[in-house]
mmCIF file of C-alpha atoms (C1' of nucleotides) in Angstrom:
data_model
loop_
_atom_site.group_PDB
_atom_site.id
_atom_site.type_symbol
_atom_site.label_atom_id
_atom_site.label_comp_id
_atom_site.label_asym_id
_atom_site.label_seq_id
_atom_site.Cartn_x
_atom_site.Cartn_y
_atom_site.Cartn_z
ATOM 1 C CA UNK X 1 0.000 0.000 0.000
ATOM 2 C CA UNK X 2 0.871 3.274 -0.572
ATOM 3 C CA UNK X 3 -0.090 6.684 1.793
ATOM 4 C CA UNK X 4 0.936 10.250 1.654
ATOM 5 C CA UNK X 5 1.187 12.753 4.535
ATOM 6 C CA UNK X 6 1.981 15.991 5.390
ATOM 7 C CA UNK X 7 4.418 17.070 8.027
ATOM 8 C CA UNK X 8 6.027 20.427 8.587
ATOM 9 C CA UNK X 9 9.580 20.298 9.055
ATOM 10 C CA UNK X 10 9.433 20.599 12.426
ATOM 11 C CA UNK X 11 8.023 17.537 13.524
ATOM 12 C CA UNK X 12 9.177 15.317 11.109
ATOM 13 C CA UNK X 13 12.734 15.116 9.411
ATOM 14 C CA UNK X 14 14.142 11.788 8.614
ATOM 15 C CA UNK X 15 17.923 12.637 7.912
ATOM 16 C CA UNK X 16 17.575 13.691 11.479
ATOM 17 C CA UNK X 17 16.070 10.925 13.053
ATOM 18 C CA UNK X 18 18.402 7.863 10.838
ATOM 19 C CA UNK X 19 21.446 9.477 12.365
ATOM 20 C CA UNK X 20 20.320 10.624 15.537
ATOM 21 C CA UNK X 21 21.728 7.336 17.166
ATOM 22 C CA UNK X 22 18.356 5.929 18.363
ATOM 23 C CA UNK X 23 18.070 3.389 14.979
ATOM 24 C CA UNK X 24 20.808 1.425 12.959
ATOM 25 C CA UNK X 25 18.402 0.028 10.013
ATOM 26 C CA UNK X 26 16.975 3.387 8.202
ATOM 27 C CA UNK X 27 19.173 4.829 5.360
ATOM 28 C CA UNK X 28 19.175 7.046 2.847
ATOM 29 C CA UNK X 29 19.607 6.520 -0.949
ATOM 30 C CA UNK X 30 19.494 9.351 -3.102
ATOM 31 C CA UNK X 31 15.841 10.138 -2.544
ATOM 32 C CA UNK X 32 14.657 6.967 -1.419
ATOM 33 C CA UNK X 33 14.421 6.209 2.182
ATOM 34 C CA UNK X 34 14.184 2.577 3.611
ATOM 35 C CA UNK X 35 13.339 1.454 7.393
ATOM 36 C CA UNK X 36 13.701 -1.869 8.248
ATOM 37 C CA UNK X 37 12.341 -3.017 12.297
ATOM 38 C CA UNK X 38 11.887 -6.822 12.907
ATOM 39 C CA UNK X 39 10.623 -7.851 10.242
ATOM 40 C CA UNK X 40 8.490 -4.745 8.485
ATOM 41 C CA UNK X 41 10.040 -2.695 6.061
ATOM 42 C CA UNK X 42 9.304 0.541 4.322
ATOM 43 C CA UNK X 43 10.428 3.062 1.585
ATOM 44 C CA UNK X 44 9.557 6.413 1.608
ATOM 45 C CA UNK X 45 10.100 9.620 -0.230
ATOM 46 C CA UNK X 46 9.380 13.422 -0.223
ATOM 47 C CA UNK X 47 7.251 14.452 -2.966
ATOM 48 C CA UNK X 48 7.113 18.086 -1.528
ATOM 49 C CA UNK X 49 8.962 20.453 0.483
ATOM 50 C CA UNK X 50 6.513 19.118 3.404
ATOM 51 C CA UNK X 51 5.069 15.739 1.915
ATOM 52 C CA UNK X 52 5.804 12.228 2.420
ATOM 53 C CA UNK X 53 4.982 9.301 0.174
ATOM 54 C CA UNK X 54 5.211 6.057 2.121
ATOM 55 C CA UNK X 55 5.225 2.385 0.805
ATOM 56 C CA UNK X 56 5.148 -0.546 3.046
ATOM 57 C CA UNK X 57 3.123 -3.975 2.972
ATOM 58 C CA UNK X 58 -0.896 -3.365 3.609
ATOM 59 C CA UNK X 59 -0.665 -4.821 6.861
ATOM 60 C CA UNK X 60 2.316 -3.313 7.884
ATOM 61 C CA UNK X 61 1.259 0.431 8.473
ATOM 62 C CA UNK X 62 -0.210 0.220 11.682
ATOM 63 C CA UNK X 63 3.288 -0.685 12.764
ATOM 64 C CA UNK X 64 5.054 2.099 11.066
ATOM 65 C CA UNK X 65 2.402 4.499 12.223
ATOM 66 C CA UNK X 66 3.458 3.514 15.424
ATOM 67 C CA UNK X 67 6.959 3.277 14.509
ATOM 68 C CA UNK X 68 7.122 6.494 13.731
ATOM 69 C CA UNK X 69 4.881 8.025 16.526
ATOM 70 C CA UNK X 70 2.381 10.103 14.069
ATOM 71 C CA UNK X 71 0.058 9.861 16.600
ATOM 72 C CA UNK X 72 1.724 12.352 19.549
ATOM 73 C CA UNK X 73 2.188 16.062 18.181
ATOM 74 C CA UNK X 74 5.735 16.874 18.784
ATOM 75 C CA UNK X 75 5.139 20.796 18.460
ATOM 76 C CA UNK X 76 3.540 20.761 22.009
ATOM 77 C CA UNK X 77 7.379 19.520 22.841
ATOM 78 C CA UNK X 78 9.137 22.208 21.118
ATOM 79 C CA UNK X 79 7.274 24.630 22.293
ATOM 80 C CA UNK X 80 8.609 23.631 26.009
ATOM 81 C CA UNK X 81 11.886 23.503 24.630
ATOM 82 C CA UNK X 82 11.650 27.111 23.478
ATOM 83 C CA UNK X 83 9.783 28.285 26.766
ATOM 84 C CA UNK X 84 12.912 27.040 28.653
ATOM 85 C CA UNK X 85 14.847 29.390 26.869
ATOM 86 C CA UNK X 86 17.857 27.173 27.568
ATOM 87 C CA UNK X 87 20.928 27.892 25.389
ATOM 88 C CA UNK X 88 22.091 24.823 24.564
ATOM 89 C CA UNK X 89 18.430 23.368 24.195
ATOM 90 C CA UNK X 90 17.693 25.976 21.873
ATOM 91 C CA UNK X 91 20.575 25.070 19.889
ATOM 92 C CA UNK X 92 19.616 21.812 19.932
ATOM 93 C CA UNK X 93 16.188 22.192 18.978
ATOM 94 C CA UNK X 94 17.375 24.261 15.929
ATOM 95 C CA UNK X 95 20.402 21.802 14.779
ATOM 96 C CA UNK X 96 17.774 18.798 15.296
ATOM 97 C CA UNK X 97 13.939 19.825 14.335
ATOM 98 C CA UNK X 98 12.226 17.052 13.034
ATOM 99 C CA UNK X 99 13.241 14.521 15.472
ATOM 100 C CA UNK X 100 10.731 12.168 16.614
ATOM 101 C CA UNK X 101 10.955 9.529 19.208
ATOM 102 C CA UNK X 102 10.902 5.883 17.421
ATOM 103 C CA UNK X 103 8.509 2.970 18.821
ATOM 104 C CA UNK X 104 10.881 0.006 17.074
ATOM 105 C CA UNK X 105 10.343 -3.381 16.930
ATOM 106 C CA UNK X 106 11.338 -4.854 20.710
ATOM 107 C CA UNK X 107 13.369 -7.712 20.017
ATOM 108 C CA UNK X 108 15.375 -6.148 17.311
ATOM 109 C CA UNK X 109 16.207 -2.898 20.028
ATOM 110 C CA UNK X 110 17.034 -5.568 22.830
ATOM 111 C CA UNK X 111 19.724 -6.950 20.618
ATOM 112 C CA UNK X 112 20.602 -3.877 19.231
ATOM 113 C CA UNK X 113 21.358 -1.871 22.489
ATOM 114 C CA UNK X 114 23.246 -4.948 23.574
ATOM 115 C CA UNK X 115 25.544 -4.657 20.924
ATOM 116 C CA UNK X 116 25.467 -0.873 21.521
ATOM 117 C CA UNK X 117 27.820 -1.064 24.547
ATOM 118 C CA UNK X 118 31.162 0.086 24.788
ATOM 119 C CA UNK X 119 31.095 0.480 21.060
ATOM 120 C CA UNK X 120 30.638 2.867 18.263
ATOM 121 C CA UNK X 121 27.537 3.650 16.107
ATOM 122 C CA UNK X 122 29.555 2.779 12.570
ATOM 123 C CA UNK X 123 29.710 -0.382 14.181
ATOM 124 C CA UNK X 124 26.876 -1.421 15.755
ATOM 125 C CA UNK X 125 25.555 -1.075 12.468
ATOM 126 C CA UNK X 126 27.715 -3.458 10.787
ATOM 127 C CA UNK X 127 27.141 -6.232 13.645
ATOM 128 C CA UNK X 128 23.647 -5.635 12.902
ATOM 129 C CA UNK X 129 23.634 -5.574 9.160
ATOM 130 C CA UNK X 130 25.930 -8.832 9.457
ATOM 131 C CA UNK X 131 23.312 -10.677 11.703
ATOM 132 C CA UNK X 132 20.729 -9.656 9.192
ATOM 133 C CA UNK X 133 22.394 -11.250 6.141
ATOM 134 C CA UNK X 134 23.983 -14.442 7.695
ATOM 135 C CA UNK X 135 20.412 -15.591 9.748
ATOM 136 C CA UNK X 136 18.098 -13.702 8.090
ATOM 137 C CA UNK X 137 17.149 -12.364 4.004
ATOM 138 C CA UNK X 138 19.521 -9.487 4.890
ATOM 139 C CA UNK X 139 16.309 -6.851 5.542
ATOM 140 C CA UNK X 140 14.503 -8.766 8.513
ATOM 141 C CA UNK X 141 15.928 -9.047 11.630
ATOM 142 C CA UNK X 142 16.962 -13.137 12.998
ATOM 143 C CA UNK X 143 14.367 -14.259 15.184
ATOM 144 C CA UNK X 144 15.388 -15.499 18.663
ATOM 145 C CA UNK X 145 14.805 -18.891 17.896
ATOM 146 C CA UNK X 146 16.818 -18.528 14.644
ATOM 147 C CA UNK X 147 19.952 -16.896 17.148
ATOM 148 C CA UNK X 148 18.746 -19.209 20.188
ATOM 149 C CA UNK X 149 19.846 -22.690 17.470
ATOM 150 C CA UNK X 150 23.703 -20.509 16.951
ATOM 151 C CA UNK X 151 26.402 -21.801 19.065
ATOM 152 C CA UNK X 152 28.239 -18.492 20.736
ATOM 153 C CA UNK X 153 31.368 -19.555 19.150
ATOM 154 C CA UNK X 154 29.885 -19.225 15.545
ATOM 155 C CA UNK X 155 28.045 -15.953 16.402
ATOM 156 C CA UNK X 156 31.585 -13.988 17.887
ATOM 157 C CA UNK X 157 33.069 -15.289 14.811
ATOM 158 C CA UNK X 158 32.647 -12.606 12.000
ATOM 159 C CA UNK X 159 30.427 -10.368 13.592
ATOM 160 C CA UNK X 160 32.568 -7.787 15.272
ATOM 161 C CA UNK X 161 30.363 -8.592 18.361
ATOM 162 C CA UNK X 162 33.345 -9.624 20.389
ATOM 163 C CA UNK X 163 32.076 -10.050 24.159
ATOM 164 C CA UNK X 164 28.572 -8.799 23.422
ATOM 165 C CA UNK X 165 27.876 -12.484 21.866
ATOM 166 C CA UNK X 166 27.428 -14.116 25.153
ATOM 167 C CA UNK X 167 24.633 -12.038 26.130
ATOM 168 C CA UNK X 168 22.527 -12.019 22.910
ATOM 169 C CA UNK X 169 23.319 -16.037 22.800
ATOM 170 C CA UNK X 170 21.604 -15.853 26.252
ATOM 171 C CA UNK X 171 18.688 -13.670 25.461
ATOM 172 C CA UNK X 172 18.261 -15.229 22.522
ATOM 173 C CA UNK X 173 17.866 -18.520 24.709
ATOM 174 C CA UNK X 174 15.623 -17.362 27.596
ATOM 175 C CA UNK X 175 13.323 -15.920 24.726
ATOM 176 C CA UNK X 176 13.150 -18.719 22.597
ATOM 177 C CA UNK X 177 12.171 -21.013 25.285
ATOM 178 C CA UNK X 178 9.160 -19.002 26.376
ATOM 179 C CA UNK X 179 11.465 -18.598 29.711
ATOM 180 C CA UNK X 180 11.409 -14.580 28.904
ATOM 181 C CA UNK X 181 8.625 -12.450 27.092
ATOM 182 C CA UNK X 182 9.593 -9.366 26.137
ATOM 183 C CA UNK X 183 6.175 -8.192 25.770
ATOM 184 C CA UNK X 184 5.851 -8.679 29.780
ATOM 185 C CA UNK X 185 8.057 -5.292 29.759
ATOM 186 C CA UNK X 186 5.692 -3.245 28.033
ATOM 187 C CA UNK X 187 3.074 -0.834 30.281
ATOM 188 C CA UNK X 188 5.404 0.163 33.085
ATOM 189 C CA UNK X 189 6.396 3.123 34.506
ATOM 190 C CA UNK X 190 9.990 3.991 33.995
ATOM 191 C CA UNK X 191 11.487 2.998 37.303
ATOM 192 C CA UNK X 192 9.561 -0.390 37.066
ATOM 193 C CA UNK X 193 10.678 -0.710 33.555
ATOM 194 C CA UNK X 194 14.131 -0.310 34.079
ATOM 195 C CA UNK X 195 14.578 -2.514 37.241
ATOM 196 C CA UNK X 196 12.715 -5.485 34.975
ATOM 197 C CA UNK X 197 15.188 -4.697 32.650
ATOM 198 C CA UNK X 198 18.582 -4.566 34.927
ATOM 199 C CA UNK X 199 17.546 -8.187 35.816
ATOM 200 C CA UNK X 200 18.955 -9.533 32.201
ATOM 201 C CA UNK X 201 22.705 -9.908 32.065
ATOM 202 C CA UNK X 202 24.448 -7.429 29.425
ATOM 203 C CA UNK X 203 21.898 -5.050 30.226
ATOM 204 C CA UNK X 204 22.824 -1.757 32.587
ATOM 205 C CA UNK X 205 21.527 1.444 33.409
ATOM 206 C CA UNK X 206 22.214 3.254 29.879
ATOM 207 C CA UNK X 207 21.184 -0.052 27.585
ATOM 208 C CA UNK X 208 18.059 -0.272 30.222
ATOM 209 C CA UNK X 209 17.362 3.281 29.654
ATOM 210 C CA UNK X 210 17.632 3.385 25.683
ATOM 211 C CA UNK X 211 15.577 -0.058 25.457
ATOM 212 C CA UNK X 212 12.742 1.465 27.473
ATOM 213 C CA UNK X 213 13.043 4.802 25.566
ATOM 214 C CA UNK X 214 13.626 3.749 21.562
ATOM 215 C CA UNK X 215 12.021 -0.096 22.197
ATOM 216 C CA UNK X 216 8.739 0.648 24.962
ATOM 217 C CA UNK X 217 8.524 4.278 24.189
ATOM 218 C CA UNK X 218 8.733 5.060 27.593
ATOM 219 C CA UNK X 219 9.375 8.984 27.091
ATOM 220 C CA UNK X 220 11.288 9.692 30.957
ATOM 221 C CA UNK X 221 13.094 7.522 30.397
ATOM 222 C CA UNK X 222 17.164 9.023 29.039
ATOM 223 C CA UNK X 223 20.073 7.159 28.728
ATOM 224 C CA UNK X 224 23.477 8.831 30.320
ATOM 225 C CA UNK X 225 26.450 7.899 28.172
ATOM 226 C CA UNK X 226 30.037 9.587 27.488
ATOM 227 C CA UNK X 227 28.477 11.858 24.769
ATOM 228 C CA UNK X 228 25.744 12.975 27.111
ATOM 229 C CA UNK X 229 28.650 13.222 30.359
ATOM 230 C CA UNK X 230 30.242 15.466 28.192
ATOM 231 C CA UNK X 231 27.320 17.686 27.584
ATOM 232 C CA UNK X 232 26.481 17.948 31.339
ATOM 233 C CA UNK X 233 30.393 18.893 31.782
ATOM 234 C CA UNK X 234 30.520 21.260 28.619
ATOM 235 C CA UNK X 235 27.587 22.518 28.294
ATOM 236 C CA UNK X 236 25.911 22.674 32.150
ATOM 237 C CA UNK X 237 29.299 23.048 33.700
ATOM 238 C CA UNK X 238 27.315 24.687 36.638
ATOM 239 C CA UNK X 239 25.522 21.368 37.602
ATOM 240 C CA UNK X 240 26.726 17.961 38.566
ATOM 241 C CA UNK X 241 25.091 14.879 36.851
ATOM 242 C CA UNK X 242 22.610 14.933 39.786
ATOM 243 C CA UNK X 243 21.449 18.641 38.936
ATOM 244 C CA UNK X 244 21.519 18.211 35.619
ATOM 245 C CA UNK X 245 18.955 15.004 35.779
ATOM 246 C CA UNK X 246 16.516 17.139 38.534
ATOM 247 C CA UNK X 247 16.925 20.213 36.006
ATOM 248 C CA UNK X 248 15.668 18.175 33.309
ATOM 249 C CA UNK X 249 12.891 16.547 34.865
ATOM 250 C CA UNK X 250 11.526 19.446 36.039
ATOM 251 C CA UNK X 251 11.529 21.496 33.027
ATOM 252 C CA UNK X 252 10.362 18.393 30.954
ATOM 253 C CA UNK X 253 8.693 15.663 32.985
ATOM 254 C CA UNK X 254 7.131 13.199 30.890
ATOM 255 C CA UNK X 255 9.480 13.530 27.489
ATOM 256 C CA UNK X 256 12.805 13.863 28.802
ATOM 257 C CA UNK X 257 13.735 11.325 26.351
ATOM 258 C CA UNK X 258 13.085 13.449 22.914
ATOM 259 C CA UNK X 259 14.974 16.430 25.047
ATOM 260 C CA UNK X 260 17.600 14.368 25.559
ATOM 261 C CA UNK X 261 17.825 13.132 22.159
ATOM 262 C CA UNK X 262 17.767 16.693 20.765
ATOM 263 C CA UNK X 263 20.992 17.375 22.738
ATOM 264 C CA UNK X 264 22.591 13.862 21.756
ATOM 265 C CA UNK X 265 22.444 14.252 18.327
ATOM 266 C CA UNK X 266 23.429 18.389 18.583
ATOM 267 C CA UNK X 267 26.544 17.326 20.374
ATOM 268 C CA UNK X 268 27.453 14.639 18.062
ATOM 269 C CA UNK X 269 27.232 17.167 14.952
ATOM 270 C "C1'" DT O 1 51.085 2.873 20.622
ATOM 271 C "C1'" DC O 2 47.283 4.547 23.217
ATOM 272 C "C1'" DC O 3 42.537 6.190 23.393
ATOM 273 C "C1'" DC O 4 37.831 5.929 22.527
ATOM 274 C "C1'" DA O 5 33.256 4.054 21.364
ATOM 275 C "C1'" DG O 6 25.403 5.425 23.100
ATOM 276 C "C1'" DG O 7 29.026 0.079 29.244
ATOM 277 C "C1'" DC O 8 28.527 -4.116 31.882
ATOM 278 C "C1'" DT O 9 30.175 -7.824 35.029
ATOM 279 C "C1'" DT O 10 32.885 -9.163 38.515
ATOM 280 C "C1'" DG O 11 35.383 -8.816 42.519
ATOM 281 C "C1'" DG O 12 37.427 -5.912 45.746
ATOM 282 C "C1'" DT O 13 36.922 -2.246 49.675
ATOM 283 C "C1'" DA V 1 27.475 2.114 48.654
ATOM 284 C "C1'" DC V 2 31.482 3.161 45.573
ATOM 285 C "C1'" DC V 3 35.840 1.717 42.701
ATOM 286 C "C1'" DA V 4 38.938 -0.601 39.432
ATOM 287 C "C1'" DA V 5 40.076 -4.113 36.266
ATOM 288 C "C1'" DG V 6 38.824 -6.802 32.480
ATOM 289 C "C1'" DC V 7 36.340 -7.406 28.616
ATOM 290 C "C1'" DA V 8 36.504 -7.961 22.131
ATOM 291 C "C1'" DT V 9 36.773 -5.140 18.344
ATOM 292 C "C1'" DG V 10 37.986 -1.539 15.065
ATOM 293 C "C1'" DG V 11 38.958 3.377 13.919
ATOM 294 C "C1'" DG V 12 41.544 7.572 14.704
#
DNA sequence: TCCCAGGCTTGGT
DNA sequence: ACCAAGCATGGG
């Protein structure tokens, strides 16, 4: 099926969102763009300065509605941004307009944010695009029980995953079985959310955090990681981490997580 | 060669 | 409760 939309530039921009760090399976090809999560995929194209042409299967659109939040109006957001009158926010907000919040397929951002530690976004990317192709057609992502039947020898080997293996060999496991269902996570608040999730091994406080922010949409929730350390240090040298987290959640209860992202991907520009 | 990357586990205080 | 070492891998 096919469906066309309008969006102003503020709310939506996809170069924004595919390298804002939240997704590793959206590109850009000339003037196609193609968004693969679990196993839906969809190409998409502007045919004006403010329209959107999507394709995707017929019964896939609910999910990329979803996917792509179309629902929540992200101008009410802004708008708080720009009431703060925050420097650096307003910088942010201006570098990164158009940035939504994704709501991606849960098993895929499990693994994904797994592989996502200690490492860099170039390749966490290839690990992913390399799982993809060897246990999957290359566009959907392997199922657990495809990963759950791989021997954690085989899957270190040729991935780039290194240590990382174990855990998603593990995962991969405990879901397979029926031991673990991810969909048990879903519906929490954030502090419930993230202790459920602290209880699998390879997962910490910033994999917990981006997990229940880019995989359950839970919108308080924002991972702290060296790039967002070295905000609070560079760019709210008058506050300690601590300060910096109240300041935030009292200017922006509720969607912390989109502020947060608008300052991740300013500083990474 | 060392340092860093959207860090976590483990084992010490 | 906090702290350091170790962990695989690749790029700068």
């Amino acid at each position: 099926m096919n469906k066309e939309l309008t969006f102003s530039d503020n709310v939506f921009n996809p170069d924004v969102i595919m390298n804002s760090g939240q997704v590793f399976r959206m590109q850009r090809e000339g003037d196609i763009y193609s968004a693969f999560s679990g196993a839906n995929q969809l190409q998409f194209y502007r045919t004006k300065a403010d329209r959107f042409m999507f394709f995707c299967e017929d019964d896939q659109w609910d999910f990329w509605q979803s996917y792509f939040d179309f629902d929540t109006d992200y101008e009410k957001y802004n708008h708080a941004v720009r009431e703060s009158k925050d420097p650096f926010l307003l910088k942010s907000l201006e570098v990164g307009k158009g940035m939504r919040i994704l709501r991606q397929d849960l098993w895929e951002t499990f693994v994904s944010y797994l592989i996502s530690q200690n490492n860099n976004i170039p390749k966490i990317k290839k690990s992913i695009q390399i799982l993809c192709d060897r246990y999957s057609d290359g566009m959907a992502f392997p199922t657990a029980e495809v990963l759950s039947a791989v021997s954690t020898e085989e899957l270190s080997n040729g991935t780039a995953l290194g240590y990382r293996a174990d855990y998603i060999s593990g995962l991969s496991k405990q879901v397979a079985s029926g031991q673990l269902d991810l969909e048990a996570f879903r519906g929490h608040d954030w502090e419930k959310t993230v202790e459920m999730l602290l209880t699998i091994k390879g997962i910490g406080p910033k994999v917990a955090n981006c997990i229940a922010l880019y995989g359950l949409h839970v919108m308080d929730s924002y991972p702290i990681d060296t790039w967002m350390k070295k905000i609070i240090s560079e760019d709210y040298s008058s506050m300690d981490q601590k300060e910096y987290m109240a300041w935030l959640h009292g200017h922006f209860a509720g969607f912390e997580g989109y502020v947060q992202q608008l300052q991740f991907y300013c500083k990474r520009k």
